[in-house]
């Protein structure tokens, strides 16, 4: 209980500076995973409902290709099966990593572009994963379990963020599991192989997003498929759509980061949940004081001073 309470307190502290988009993804992840787990634990009709519901979120070769739940390649990032205490601990750790890396990505892209990037990244990482599973199952020594192996949760997009950060500073030396030092460009792959060796099987769900991160650098997929800043900014400024950032900011309690380049326009347009009414309209509070310190200078967003797993760091149980 003490360990879970400490982890929960650490997660709450990390969540505090997170913008609205990151909070939205984390809330959907927690709500979906928790709801399905509660239904499954209730037994009877609830168990059957949970079994049907989770089919919409399971990213496996059998579920996506054979059963034709194609949308699960996207929605899988909102769900992780919670069957025991270890699954809950891993889910909390995943949320802690998401609070760190996804928030940094959102500050760099802006909230609108970040949500579009998250959908693109989750789909691409799962597509790479499914191709790997298809190759394994159809190989000469076909692996039967490959058809049922799943890729779930926020880990794929978090891992892509880590890979992109590692490629931003490719020559920085980083220790793998505290044993050997490697250039950061090789750290994600080395870490995945080390974990695979410890677990006694290849962790394909770790290799797929790493491959996706490298594809993003080799091919200009992000530039082609993610909304341009000017387009996203134009959408945010439309009167018919201005209510949406405010609604999400108010409901999540986080700032809505505008699409404009913060290095050029600052953070003056960030919608905050605690903005006050000023006359007949809503006042936009400059984020230079409370929220601008994190991204105002643009350092984190631009990938300078790279440090993998940056932040204070906490040991489980502390």
PDB file of C-alpha atoms in Angstrom:
ATOM      1  CA  UNK A   1       0.000   0.000   0.000  1.00  0.00           C
ATOM      2  CA  UNK A   2       2.813   2.373   0.870  1.00  0.00           C
ATOM      3  CA  UNK A   3       4.508   1.692  -2.471  1.00  0.00           C
ATOM      4  CA  UNK A   4       1.297   2.338  -4.416  1.00  0.00           C
ATOM      5  CA  UNK A   5       0.675   5.516  -2.421  1.00  0.00           C
ATOM      6  CA  UNK A   6       4.199   6.789  -3.133  1.00  0.00           C
ATOM      7  CA  UNK A   7       3.826   6.003  -6.820  1.00  0.00           C
ATOM      8  CA  UNK A   8       0.472   7.776  -6.877  1.00  0.00           C
ATOM      9  CA  UNK A   9       1.951  10.854  -5.194  1.00  0.00           C
ATOM     10  CA  UNK A  10       4.834  10.867  -7.664  1.00  0.00           C
ATOM     11  CA  UNK A  11       2.423  10.586 -10.580  1.00  0.00           C
ATOM     12  CA  UNK A  12       0.318  13.464  -9.233  1.00  0.00           C
ATOM     13  CA  UNK A  13       3.427  15.658  -8.967  1.00  0.00           C
ATOM     14  CA  UNK A  14       4.426  14.839 -12.548  1.00  0.00           C
ATOM     15  CA  UNK A  15       0.896  15.471 -13.800  1.00  0.00           C
ATOM     16  CA  UNK A  16       0.723  19.009 -12.392  1.00  0.00           C
ATOM     17  CA  UNK A  17       2.655  20.781 -15.214  1.00  0.00           C
ATOM     18  CA  UNK A  18       1.218  18.596 -18.014  1.00  0.00           C
ATOM     19  CA  UNK A  19      -0.729  20.416 -20.762  1.00  0.00           C
ATOM     20  CA  UNK A  20      -4.300  19.557 -21.748  1.00  0.00           C
ATOM     21  CA  UNK A  21      -3.478  17.150 -24.594  1.00  0.00           C
ATOM     22  CA  UNK A  22      -1.223  14.943 -22.478  1.00  0.00           C
ATOM     23  CA  UNK A  23      -3.757  14.941 -19.655  1.00  0.00           C
ATOM     24  CA  UNK A  24      -6.504  13.956 -22.093  1.00  0.00           C
ATOM     25  CA  UNK A  25      -4.577  10.917 -23.370  1.00  0.00           C
ATOM     26  CA  UNK A  26      -3.665   9.849 -19.841  1.00  0.00           C
ATOM     27  CA  UNK A  27      -7.258  10.255 -18.637  1.00  0.00           C
ATOM     28  CA  UNK A  28      -8.641   8.182 -21.518  1.00  0.00           C
ATOM     29  CA  UNK A  29      -5.996   5.515 -20.870  1.00  0.00           C
ATOM     30  CA  UNK A  30      -6.803   5.318 -17.146  1.00  0.00           C
ATOM     31  CA  UNK A  31     -10.579   5.463 -17.633  1.00  0.00           C
ATOM     32  CA  UNK A  32     -10.700   2.771 -20.323  1.00  0.00           C
ATOM     33  CA  UNK A  33      -8.300   0.388 -18.579  1.00  0.00           C
ATOM     34  CA  UNK A  34      -9.983   0.863 -15.196  1.00  0.00           C
ATOM     35  CA  UNK A  35     -13.530   0.532 -16.519  1.00  0.00           C
ATOM     36  CA  UNK A  36     -12.844  -2.728 -18.360  1.00  0.00           C
ATOM     37  CA  UNK A  37     -11.052  -4.119 -15.284  1.00  0.00           C
ATOM     38  CA  UNK A  38     -13.993  -3.244 -13.012  1.00  0.00           C
ATOM     39  CA  UNK A  39     -16.480  -4.834 -15.412  1.00  0.00           C
ATOM     40  CA  UNK A  40     -14.364  -7.991 -15.668  1.00  0.00           C
ATOM     41  CA  UNK A  41     -14.064  -8.223 -11.868  1.00  0.00           C
ATOM     42  CA  UNK A  42     -17.838  -7.935 -11.398  1.00  0.00           C
ATOM     43  CA  UNK A  43     -18.379 -11.319 -13.098  1.00  0.00           C
ATOM     44  CA  UNK A  44     -21.543 -12.499 -14.842  1.00  0.00           C
ATOM     45  CA  UNK A  45     -22.892 -10.053 -17.440  1.00  0.00           C
ATOM     46  CA  UNK A  46     -20.132  -7.587 -16.599  1.00  0.00           C
ATOM     47  CA  UNK A  47     -17.456 -10.093 -17.567  1.00  0.00           C
ATOM     48  CA  UNK A  48     -19.127 -10.718 -20.930  1.00  0.00           C
ATOM     49  CA  UNK A  49     -19.448  -6.983 -21.530  1.00  0.00           C
ATOM     50  CA  UNK A  50     -15.760  -6.480 -20.698  1.00  0.00           C
ATOM     51  CA  UNK A  51     -14.772  -9.292 -23.095  1.00  0.00           C
ATOM     52  CA  UNK A  52     -16.738  -7.660 -25.931  1.00  0.00           C
ATOM     53  CA  UNK A  53     -15.567  -4.154 -25.078  1.00  0.00           C
ATOM     54  CA  UNK A  54     -11.858  -4.917 -24.999  1.00  0.00           C
ATOM     55  CA  UNK A  55     -11.977  -6.264 -28.560  1.00  0.00           C
ATOM     56  CA  UNK A  56     -12.205  -2.638 -29.676  1.00  0.00           C
ATOM     57  CA  UNK A  57      -8.831  -1.908 -28.024  1.00  0.00           C
ATOM     58  CA  UNK A  58      -6.680  -5.034 -28.500  1.00  0.00           C
ATOM     59  CA  UNK A  59      -3.936  -4.614 -31.089  1.00  0.00           C
ATOM     60  CA  UNK A  60      -2.983  -8.128 -32.172  1.00  0.00           C
ATOM     61  CA  UNK A  61      -2.786  -9.812 -35.536  1.00  0.00           C
ATOM     62  CA  UNK A  62      -5.841 -11.943 -34.763  1.00  0.00           C
ATOM     63  CA  UNK A  63      -7.988  -9.078 -33.530  1.00  0.00           C
ATOM     64  CA  UNK A  64      -7.042  -6.385 -36.067  1.00  0.00           C
ATOM     65  CA  UNK A  65      -6.616  -8.467 -39.244  1.00  0.00           C
ATOM     66  CA  UNK A  66      -8.679 -11.602 -38.751  1.00  0.00           C
ATOM     67  CA  UNK A  67     -11.566 -10.124 -36.737  1.00  0.00           C
ATOM     68  CA  UNK A  68     -11.280  -6.839 -38.679  1.00  0.00           C
ATOM     69  CA  UNK A  69     -11.166  -4.486 -35.697  1.00  0.00           C
ATOM     70  CA  UNK A  70      -8.968  -2.165 -37.735  1.00  0.00           C
ATOM     71  CA  UNK A  71      -9.540   0.835 -35.441  1.00  0.00           C
ATOM     72  CA  UNK A  72      -7.812  -1.053 -32.609  1.00  0.00           C
ATOM     73  CA  UNK A  73      -4.494  -0.025 -34.196  1.00  0.00           C
ATOM     74  CA  UNK A  74      -5.349   3.469 -32.931  1.00  0.00           C
ATOM     75  CA  UNK A  75      -7.514   2.859 -29.870  1.00  0.00           C
ATOM     76  CA  UNK A  76      -5.056   0.379 -28.325  1.00  0.00           C
ATOM     77  CA  UNK A  77      -3.135   3.316 -26.847  1.00  0.00           C
ATOM     78  CA  UNK A  78      -6.083   3.936 -24.498  1.00  0.00           C
ATOM     79  CA  UNK A  79      -6.106   0.455 -22.984  1.00  0.00           C
ATOM     80  CA  UNK A  80      -3.893  -1.960 -21.076  1.00  0.00           C
ATOM     81  CA  UNK A  81      -5.345  -5.168 -19.541  1.00  0.00           C
ATOM     82  CA  UNK A  82      -5.197  -5.012 -15.720  1.00  0.00           C
ATOM     83  CA  UNK A  83      -5.275  -8.558 -14.371  1.00  0.00           C
ATOM     84  CA  UNK A  84      -3.079  -8.372 -11.266  1.00  0.00           C
ATOM     85  CA  UNK A  85      -1.068  -6.006  -9.045  1.00  0.00           C
ATOM     86  CA  UNK A  86       1.937  -6.102 -11.375  1.00  0.00           C
ATOM     87  CA  UNK A  87      -0.206  -4.892 -14.278  1.00  0.00           C
ATOM     88  CA  UNK A  88      -1.377  -1.957 -12.137  1.00  0.00           C
ATOM     89  CA  UNK A  89       2.199  -1.066 -11.182  1.00  0.00           C
ATOM     90  CA  UNK A  90       3.284  -1.202 -14.829  1.00  0.00           C
ATOM     91  CA  UNK A  91       0.331   0.998 -15.810  1.00  0.00           C
ATOM     92  CA  UNK A  92       1.358   3.617 -13.232  1.00  0.00           C
ATOM     93  CA  UNK A  93       4.962   3.523 -14.457  1.00  0.00           C
ATOM     94  CA  UNK A  94       3.679   3.945 -18.014  1.00  0.00           C
ATOM     95  CA  UNK A  95       1.658   6.994 -16.941  1.00  0.00           C
ATOM     96  CA  UNK A  96       4.722   8.478 -15.240  1.00  0.00           C
ATOM     97  CA  UNK A  97       6.779   8.099 -18.417  1.00  0.00           C
ATOM     98  CA  UNK A  98       3.915   9.551 -20.463  1.00  0.00           C
ATOM     99  CA  UNK A  99       3.662  12.576 -18.146  1.00  0.00           C
ATOM    100  CA  UNK A 100       7.344  13.277 -18.749  1.00  0.00           C
ATOM    101  CA  UNK A 101       7.878  12.569 -22.436  1.00  0.00           C
ATOM    102  CA  UNK A 102       4.476  13.335 -23.959  1.00  0.00           C
ATOM    103  CA  UNK A 103       4.190  16.661 -22.142  1.00  0.00           C
ATOM    104  CA  UNK A 104       7.551  17.688 -23.572  1.00  0.00           C
ATOM    105  CA  UNK A 105       6.400  16.682 -27.045  1.00  0.00           C
ATOM    106  CA  UNK A 106       3.179  18.662 -26.664  1.00  0.00           C
ATOM    107  CA  UNK A 107       5.111  21.794 -25.668  1.00  0.00           C
ATOM    108  CA  UNK A 108       7.153  21.432 -28.847  1.00  0.00           C
ATOM    109  CA  UNK A 109       4.224  20.836 -31.225  1.00  0.00           C
ATOM    110  CA  UNK A 110       1.275  22.628 -29.619  1.00  0.00           C
ATOM    111  CA  UNK A 111      -1.791  20.778 -28.341  1.00  0.00           C
ATOM    112  CA  UNK A 112      -3.683  20.460 -31.639  1.00  0.00           C
ATOM    113  CA  UNK A 113      -0.666  19.166 -33.538  1.00  0.00           C
ATOM    114  CA  UNK A 114       0.314  16.935 -30.613  1.00  0.00           C
ATOM    115  CA  UNK A 115      -3.035  15.124 -30.641  1.00  0.00           C
ATOM    116  CA  UNK A 116      -2.737  14.622 -34.415  1.00  0.00           C
ATOM    117  CA  UNK A 117       0.860  13.418 -33.953  1.00  0.00           C
ATOM    118  CA  UNK A 118      -0.209  10.962 -31.226  1.00  0.00           C
ATOM    119  CA  UNK A 119      -2.860   9.403 -33.475  1.00  0.00           C
ATOM    120  CA  UNK A 120      -0.382   9.128 -36.353  1.00  0.00           C
ATOM    121  CA  UNK A 121       2.391   7.711 -34.174  1.00  0.00           C
ATOM    122  CA  UNK A 122       0.214   5.116 -32.434  1.00  0.00           C
ATOM    123  CA  UNK A 123      -1.130   3.901 -35.773  1.00  0.00           C
ATOM    124  CA  UNK A 124       2.306   3.751 -37.405  1.00  0.00           C
ATOM    125  CA  UNK A 125       3.930   1.973 -34.433  1.00  0.00           C
ATOM    126  CA  UNK A 126       1.136  -0.600 -34.348  1.00  0.00           C
ATOM    127  CA  UNK A 127       1.329  -1.075 -38.117  1.00  0.00           C
ATOM    128  CA  UNK A 128       5.055  -1.841 -37.807  1.00  0.00           C
ATOM    129  CA  UNK A 129       4.260  -4.221 -34.933  1.00  0.00           C
ATOM    130  CA  UNK A 130       1.589  -6.056 -36.930  1.00  0.00           C
ATOM    131  CA  UNK A 131       3.946  -6.425 -39.912  1.00  0.00           C
ATOM    132  CA  UNK A 132       6.536  -7.954 -37.570  1.00  0.00           C
ATOM    133  CA  UNK A 133       3.961 -10.376 -36.170  1.00  0.00           C
ATOM    134  CA  UNK A 134       2.798 -11.289 -39.654  1.00  0.00           C
ATOM    135  CA  UNK A 135       6.363 -12.036 -40.715  1.00  0.00           C
ATOM    136  CA  UNK A 136       6.924 -14.180 -37.617  1.00  0.00           C
ATOM    137  CA  UNK A 137       3.733 -16.189 -38.041  1.00  0.00           C
ATOM    138  CA  UNK A 138       4.315 -16.846 -41.753  1.00  0.00           C
ATOM    139  CA  UNK A 139       8.010 -17.695 -41.500  1.00  0.00           C
ATOM    140  CA  UNK A 140       9.345 -21.198 -42.065  1.00  0.00           C
ATOM    141  CA  UNK A 141       9.507 -21.785 -38.324  1.00  0.00           C
ATOM    142  CA  UNK A 142       6.267 -19.933 -37.733  1.00  0.00           C
ATOM    143  CA  UNK A 143       5.638 -18.663 -34.189  1.00  0.00           C
ATOM    144  CA  UNK A 144       2.021 -19.510 -33.395  1.00  0.00           C
ATOM    145  CA  UNK A 145       1.839 -17.084 -30.474  1.00  0.00           C
ATOM    146  CA  UNK A 146       2.695 -14.164 -32.785  1.00  0.00           C
ATOM    147  CA  UNK A 147      -0.932 -13.962 -33.887  1.00  0.00           C
ATOM    148  CA  UNK A 148      -2.042 -13.298 -30.333  1.00  0.00           C
ATOM    149  CA  UNK A 149       0.829 -11.076 -29.128  1.00  0.00           C
ATOM    150  CA  UNK A 150      -0.481  -7.609 -28.269  1.00  0.00           C
ATOM    151  CA  UNK A 151       0.906  -4.071 -28.348  1.00  0.00           C
ATOM    152  CA  UNK A 152      -1.019  -1.976 -25.819  1.00  0.00           C
ATOM    153  CA  UNK A 153      -1.094   1.329 -23.971  1.00  0.00           C
ATOM    154  CA  UNK A 154       0.793   4.604 -24.237  1.00  0.00           C
ATOM    155  CA  UNK A 155       4.167   2.850 -24.322  1.00  0.00           C
ATOM    156  CA  UNK A 156       4.444   2.828 -28.163  1.00  0.00           C
ATOM    157  CA  UNK A 157       4.184   6.630 -28.500  1.00  0.00           C
ATOM    158  CA  UNK A 158       6.322   7.181 -25.383  1.00  0.00           C
ATOM    159  CA  UNK A 159       8.986   4.901 -26.863  1.00  0.00           C
ATOM    160  CA  UNK A 160       8.888   6.811 -30.164  1.00  0.00           C
ATOM    161  CA  UNK A 161       9.463  10.033 -28.177  1.00  0.00           C
ATOM    162  CA  UNK A 162      12.467   8.446 -26.452  1.00  0.00           C
ATOM    163  CA  UNK A 163      13.872   7.265 -29.772  1.00  0.00           C
ATOM    164  CA  UNK A 164      13.511  10.701 -31.379  1.00  0.00           C
ATOM    165  CA  UNK A 165      15.228  12.321 -28.381  1.00  0.00           C
ATOM    166  CA  UNK A 166      18.056   9.805 -28.590  1.00  0.00           C
ATOM    167  CA  UNK A 167      18.530  10.600 -32.286  1.00  0.00           C
ATOM    168  CA  UNK A 168      18.630  14.328 -31.503  1.00  0.00           C
ATOM    169  CA  UNK A 169      21.823  13.779 -29.479  1.00  0.00           C
ATOM    170  CA  UNK A 170      23.256  10.624 -31.076  1.00  0.00           C
ATOM    171  CA  UNK A 171      26.721  10.799 -29.499  1.00  0.00           C
ATOM    172  CA  UNK A 172      25.721  11.297 -25.863  1.00  0.00           C
ATOM    173  CA  UNK A 173      26.898   8.320 -23.828  1.00  0.00           C
ATOM    174  CA  UNK A 174      24.149   6.568 -21.855  1.00  0.00           C
ATOM    175  CA  UNK A 175      24.326   3.524 -19.581  1.00  0.00           C
ATOM    176  CA  UNK A 176      22.149   0.523 -20.412  1.00  0.00           C
ATOM    177  CA  UNK A 177      20.669  -0.909 -17.209  1.00  0.00           C
ATOM    178  CA  UNK A 178      23.620   0.579 -15.357  1.00  0.00           C
ATOM    179  CA  UNK A 179      26.003  -1.924 -16.953  1.00  0.00           C
ATOM    180  CA  UNK A 180      27.455  -0.712 -20.250  1.00  0.00           C
ATOM    181  CA  UNK A 181      27.664   2.681 -21.921  1.00  0.00           C
ATOM    182  CA  UNK A 182      26.509   3.155 -25.498  1.00  0.00           C
ATOM    183  CA  UNK A 183      25.907   6.212 -27.701  1.00  0.00           C
ATOM    184  CA  UNK A 184      22.356   7.419 -27.157  1.00  0.00           C
ATOM    185  CA  UNK A 185      21.413   6.656 -30.765  1.00  0.00           C
ATOM    186  CA  UNK A 186      21.820   2.972 -29.887  1.00  0.00           C
ATOM    187  CA  UNK A 187      20.326   3.198 -26.408  1.00  0.00           C
ATOM    188  CA  UNK A 188      16.661   2.351 -27.250  1.00  0.00           C
ATOM    189  CA  UNK A 189      17.678  -0.745 -29.238  1.00  0.00           C
ATOM    190  CA  UNK A 190      20.241  -1.808 -26.626  1.00  0.00           C
ATOM    191  CA  UNK A 191      17.696  -1.372 -23.855  1.00  0.00           C
ATOM    192  CA  UNK A 192      15.087  -3.442 -25.729  1.00  0.00           C
ATOM    193  CA  UNK A 193      17.602  -6.226 -26.376  1.00  0.00           C
ATOM    194  CA  UNK A 194      18.742  -6.193 -22.741  1.00  0.00           C
ATOM    195  CA  UNK A 195      15.157  -6.455 -21.476  1.00  0.00           C
ATOM    196  CA  UNK A 196      14.511  -9.250 -23.987  1.00  0.00           C
ATOM    197  CA  UNK A 197      17.526 -11.144 -22.660  1.00  0.00           C
ATOM    198  CA  UNK A 198      16.324 -10.727 -19.070  1.00  0.00           C
ATOM    199  CA  UNK A 199      12.822 -11.926 -19.922  1.00  0.00           C
ATOM    200  CA  UNK A 200      14.015 -14.773 -22.112  1.00  0.00           C
ATOM    201  CA  UNK A 201      12.044 -13.699 -25.202  1.00  0.00           C
ATOM    202  CA  UNK A 202      12.197 -10.941 -27.788  1.00  0.00           C
ATOM    203  CA  UNK A 203      10.113  -7.925 -26.786  1.00  0.00           C
ATOM    204  CA  UNK A 204       8.599  -7.053 -30.144  1.00  0.00           C
ATOM    205  CA  UNK A 205       6.343  -4.438 -28.587  1.00  0.00           C
ATOM    206  CA  UNK A 206       9.526  -2.516 -27.685  1.00  0.00           C
ATOM    207  CA  UNK A 207      11.248  -2.984 -31.043  1.00  0.00           C
ATOM    208  CA  UNK A 208       8.273  -1.839 -33.136  1.00  0.00           C
ATOM    209  CA  UNK A 209       8.093   1.769 -31.826  1.00  0.00           C
ATOM    210  CA  UNK A 210      11.892   2.053 -31.992  1.00  0.00           C
ATOM    211  CA  UNK A 211      11.711   1.099 -35.680  1.00  0.00           C
ATOM    212  CA  UNK A 212       8.864   3.592 -36.106  1.00  0.00           C
ATOM    213  CA  UNK A 213      10.971   6.364 -34.541  1.00  0.00           C
ATOM    214  CA  UNK A 214      13.799   5.673 -36.981  1.00  0.00           C
ATOM    215  CA  UNK A 215      11.337   5.660 -39.889  1.00  0.00           C
ATOM    216  CA  UNK A 216      10.146   9.101 -38.812  1.00  0.00           C
ATOM    217  CA  UNK A 217      13.707  10.357 -39.197  1.00  0.00           C
ATOM    218  CA  UNK A 218      14.480   8.571 -42.470  1.00  0.00           C
ATOM    219  CA  UNK A 219      11.138   9.369 -44.112  1.00  0.00           C
ATOM    220  CA  UNK A 220       9.488  12.791 -43.631  1.00  0.00           C
ATOM    221  CA  UNK A 221       6.247  11.196 -42.402  1.00  0.00           C
ATOM    222  CA  UNK A 222       5.715  13.728 -39.639  1.00  0.00           C
ATOM    223  CA  UNK A 223       6.170  16.673 -41.985  1.00  0.00           C
ATOM    224  CA  UNK A 224       3.793  15.187 -44.535  1.00  0.00           C
ATOM    225  CA  UNK A 225       1.031  13.853 -42.281  1.00  0.00           C
ATOM    226  CA  UNK A 226       0.971  16.056 -39.167  1.00  0.00           C
ATOM    227  CA  UNK A 227      -0.881  19.357 -39.414  1.00  0.00           C
ATOM    228  CA  UNK A 228       1.241  22.359 -40.297  1.00  0.00           C
ATOM    229  CA  UNK A 229       1.481  25.036 -37.616  1.00  0.00           C
ATOM    230  CA  UNK A 230      -0.292  27.574 -39.801  1.00  0.00           C
ATOM    231  CA  UNK A 231      -3.176  25.176 -40.515  1.00  0.00           C
ATOM    232  CA  UNK A 232      -3.558  24.151 -36.882  1.00  0.00           C
ATOM    233  CA  UNK A 233      -3.422  27.786 -35.784  1.00  0.00           C
ATOM    234  CA  UNK A 234      -6.094  28.730 -38.317  1.00  0.00           C
ATOM    235  CA  UNK A 235      -8.363  25.976 -36.971  1.00  0.00           C
ATOM    236  CA  UNK A 236      -7.825  27.102 -33.391  1.00  0.00           C
ATOM    237  CA  UNK A 237      -8.738  30.689 -34.277  1.00  0.00           C
ATOM    238  CA  UNK A 238     -12.002  29.823 -35.997  1.00  0.00           C
ATOM    239  CA  UNK A 239     -14.923  31.078 -33.927  1.00  0.00           C
ATOM    240  CA  UNK A 240     -16.856  27.842 -34.381  1.00  0.00           C
ATOM    241  CA  UNK A 241     -13.953  25.816 -32.962  1.00  0.00           C
ATOM    242  CA  UNK A 242     -12.630  28.096 -30.210  1.00  0.00           C
ATOM    243  CA  UNK A 243     -14.893  26.418 -27.653  1.00  0.00           C
ATOM    244  CA  UNK A 244     -13.102  23.085 -28.052  1.00  0.00           C
ATOM    245  CA  UNK A 245      -9.679  24.068 -26.636  1.00  0.00           C
ATOM    246  CA  UNK A 246     -11.422  25.857 -23.774  1.00  0.00           C
ATOM    247  CA  UNK A 247     -13.611  22.841 -23.051  1.00  0.00           C
ATOM    248  CA  UNK A 248     -10.648  20.454 -23.027  1.00  0.00           C
ATOM    249  CA  UNK A 249      -8.575  22.849 -20.932  1.00  0.00           C
ATOM    250  CA  UNK A 250     -11.375  23.290 -18.414  1.00  0.00           C
ATOM    251  CA  UNK A 251     -12.205  19.568 -18.216  1.00  0.00           C
ATOM    252  CA  UNK A 252      -8.596  18.362 -17.897  1.00  0.00           C
ATOM    253  CA  UNK A 253      -7.250  21.224 -15.787  1.00  0.00           C
ATOM    254  CA  UNK A 254      -4.253  21.756 -18.084  1.00  0.00           C
ATOM    255  CA  UNK A 255      -3.104  24.509 -20.412  1.00  0.00           C
ATOM    256  CA  UNK A 256      -3.935  24.371 -24.094  1.00  0.00           C
ATOM    257  CA  UNK A 257      -0.694  25.077 -25.954  1.00  0.00           C
ATOM    258  CA  UNK A 258      -1.348  27.088 -29.130  1.00  0.00           C
ATOM    259  CA  UNK A 259      -0.010  25.923 -32.465  1.00  0.00           C
ATOM    260  CA  UNK A 260       2.136  29.000 -33.121  1.00  0.00           C
ATOM    261  CA  UNK A 261       5.864  28.526 -32.864  1.00  0.00           C
ATOM    262  CA  UNK A 262       6.648  29.492 -29.249  1.00  0.00           C
ATOM    263  CA  UNK A 263      10.042  30.875 -30.298  1.00  0.00           C
ATOM    264  CA  UNK A 264       8.292  33.423 -32.487  1.00  0.00           C
ATOM    265  CA  UNK A 265       5.038  34.142 -30.732  1.00  0.00           C
ATOM    266  CA  UNK A 266       5.627  33.153 -27.098  1.00  0.00           C
ATOM    267  CA  UNK A 267       2.982  31.396 -25.033  1.00  0.00           C
ATOM    268  CA  UNK A 268       0.443  34.210 -24.918  1.00  0.00           C
ATOM    269  CA  UNK A 269      -2.317  32.074 -26.419  1.00  0.00           C
ATOM    270  CA  UNK A 270      -2.361  29.215 -23.905  1.00  0.00           C
ATOM    271  CA  UNK A 271      -5.887  28.510 -22.699  1.00  0.00           C
ATOM    272  CA  UNK A 272      -5.977  27.624 -19.030  1.00  0.00           C
ATOM    273  CA  UNK A 273      -8.748  25.997 -17.051  1.00  0.00           C
ATOM    274  CA  UNK A 274      -8.539  28.701 -14.374  1.00  0.00           C
ATOM    275  CA  UNK A 275      -8.812  31.709 -16.728  1.00  0.00           C
ATOM    276  CA  UNK A 276     -11.191  34.340 -15.450  1.00  0.00           C
ATOM    277  CA  UNK A 277     -14.050  36.039 -17.216  1.00  0.00           C
ATOM    278  CA  UNK A 278     -13.146  39.561 -18.235  1.00  0.00           C
ATOM    279  CA  UNK A 279     -16.125  41.621 -19.259  1.00  0.00           C
ATOM    280  CA  UNK A 280     -18.150  39.718 -21.828  1.00  0.00           C
ATOM    281  CA  UNK A 281     -15.419  37.432 -23.099  1.00  0.00           C
ATOM    282  CA  UNK A 282     -12.864  34.943 -21.955  1.00  0.00           C
ATOM    283  CA  UNK A 283      -9.443  36.253 -21.112  1.00  0.00           C
ATOM    284  CA  UNK A 284      -6.336  34.413 -22.262  1.00  0.00           C
ATOM    285  CA  UNK A 285      -3.730  34.481 -19.515  1.00  0.00           C
ATOM    286  CA  UNK A 286      -0.113  34.730 -20.618  1.00  0.00           C
ATOM    287  CA  UNK A 287       1.658  31.551 -19.692  1.00  0.00           C
ATOM    288  CA  UNK A 288       4.984  33.205 -19.031  1.00  0.00           C
ATOM    289  CA  UNK A 289       4.557  33.053 -15.270  1.00  0.00           C
ATOM    290  CA  UNK A 290       3.015  29.721 -14.412  1.00  0.00           C
ATOM    291  CA  UNK A 291       3.169  27.586 -17.522  1.00  0.00           C
ATOM    292  CA  UNK A 292       5.646  29.470 -19.671  1.00  0.00           C
ATOM    293  CA  UNK A 293       8.670  28.564 -17.592  1.00  0.00           C
ATOM    294  CA  UNK A 294       8.574  25.051 -18.911  1.00  0.00           C
ATOM    295  CA  UNK A 295       8.413  25.873 -22.579  1.00  0.00           C
ATOM    296  CA  UNK A 296       8.802  29.614 -22.954  1.00  0.00           C
ATOM    297  CA  UNK A 297      12.452  29.459 -23.859  1.00  0.00           C
ATOM    298  CA  UNK A 298      11.811  26.640 -26.311  1.00  0.00           C
ATOM    299  CA  UNK A 299      14.728  24.623 -24.980  1.00  0.00           C
ATOM    300  CA  UNK A 300      12.849  21.454 -24.187  1.00  0.00           C
ATOM    301  CA  UNK A 301      10.743  21.681 -27.281  1.00  0.00           C
ATOM    302  CA  UNK A 302      13.736  22.085 -29.523  1.00  0.00           C
ATOM    303  CA  UNK A 303      15.607  19.097 -28.143  1.00  0.00           C
ATOM    304  CA  UNK A 304      18.548  20.992 -26.592  1.00  0.00           C
ATOM    305  CA  UNK A 305      20.265  19.728 -23.444  1.00  0.00           C
ATOM    306  CA  UNK A 306      19.090  16.208 -24.182  1.00  0.00           C
ATOM    307  CA  UNK A 307      18.939  13.834 -21.220  1.00  0.00           C
ATOM    308  CA  UNK A 308      17.221  10.502 -21.625  1.00  0.00           C
ATOM    309  CA  UNK A 309      14.653   9.907 -18.900  1.00  0.00           C
ATOM    310  CA  UNK A 310      15.135  13.558 -17.953  1.00  0.00           C
ATOM    311  CA  UNK A 311      13.629  14.831 -14.719  1.00  0.00           C
ATOM    312  CA  UNK A 312      14.204  14.276 -11.069  1.00  0.00           C
ATOM    313  CA  UNK A 313      13.663  10.524 -11.205  1.00  0.00           C
ATOM    314  CA  UNK A 314      12.066   8.426  -8.498  1.00  0.00           C
ATOM    315  CA  UNK A 315      12.666   4.914  -7.297  1.00  0.00           C
ATOM    316  CA  UNK A 316       9.635   2.709  -6.875  1.00  0.00           C
ATOM    317  CA  UNK A 317       8.671   2.761  -3.236  1.00  0.00           C
ATOM    318  CA  UNK A 318      10.381   6.060  -2.378  1.00  0.00           C
TER     319      UNK A 318
END
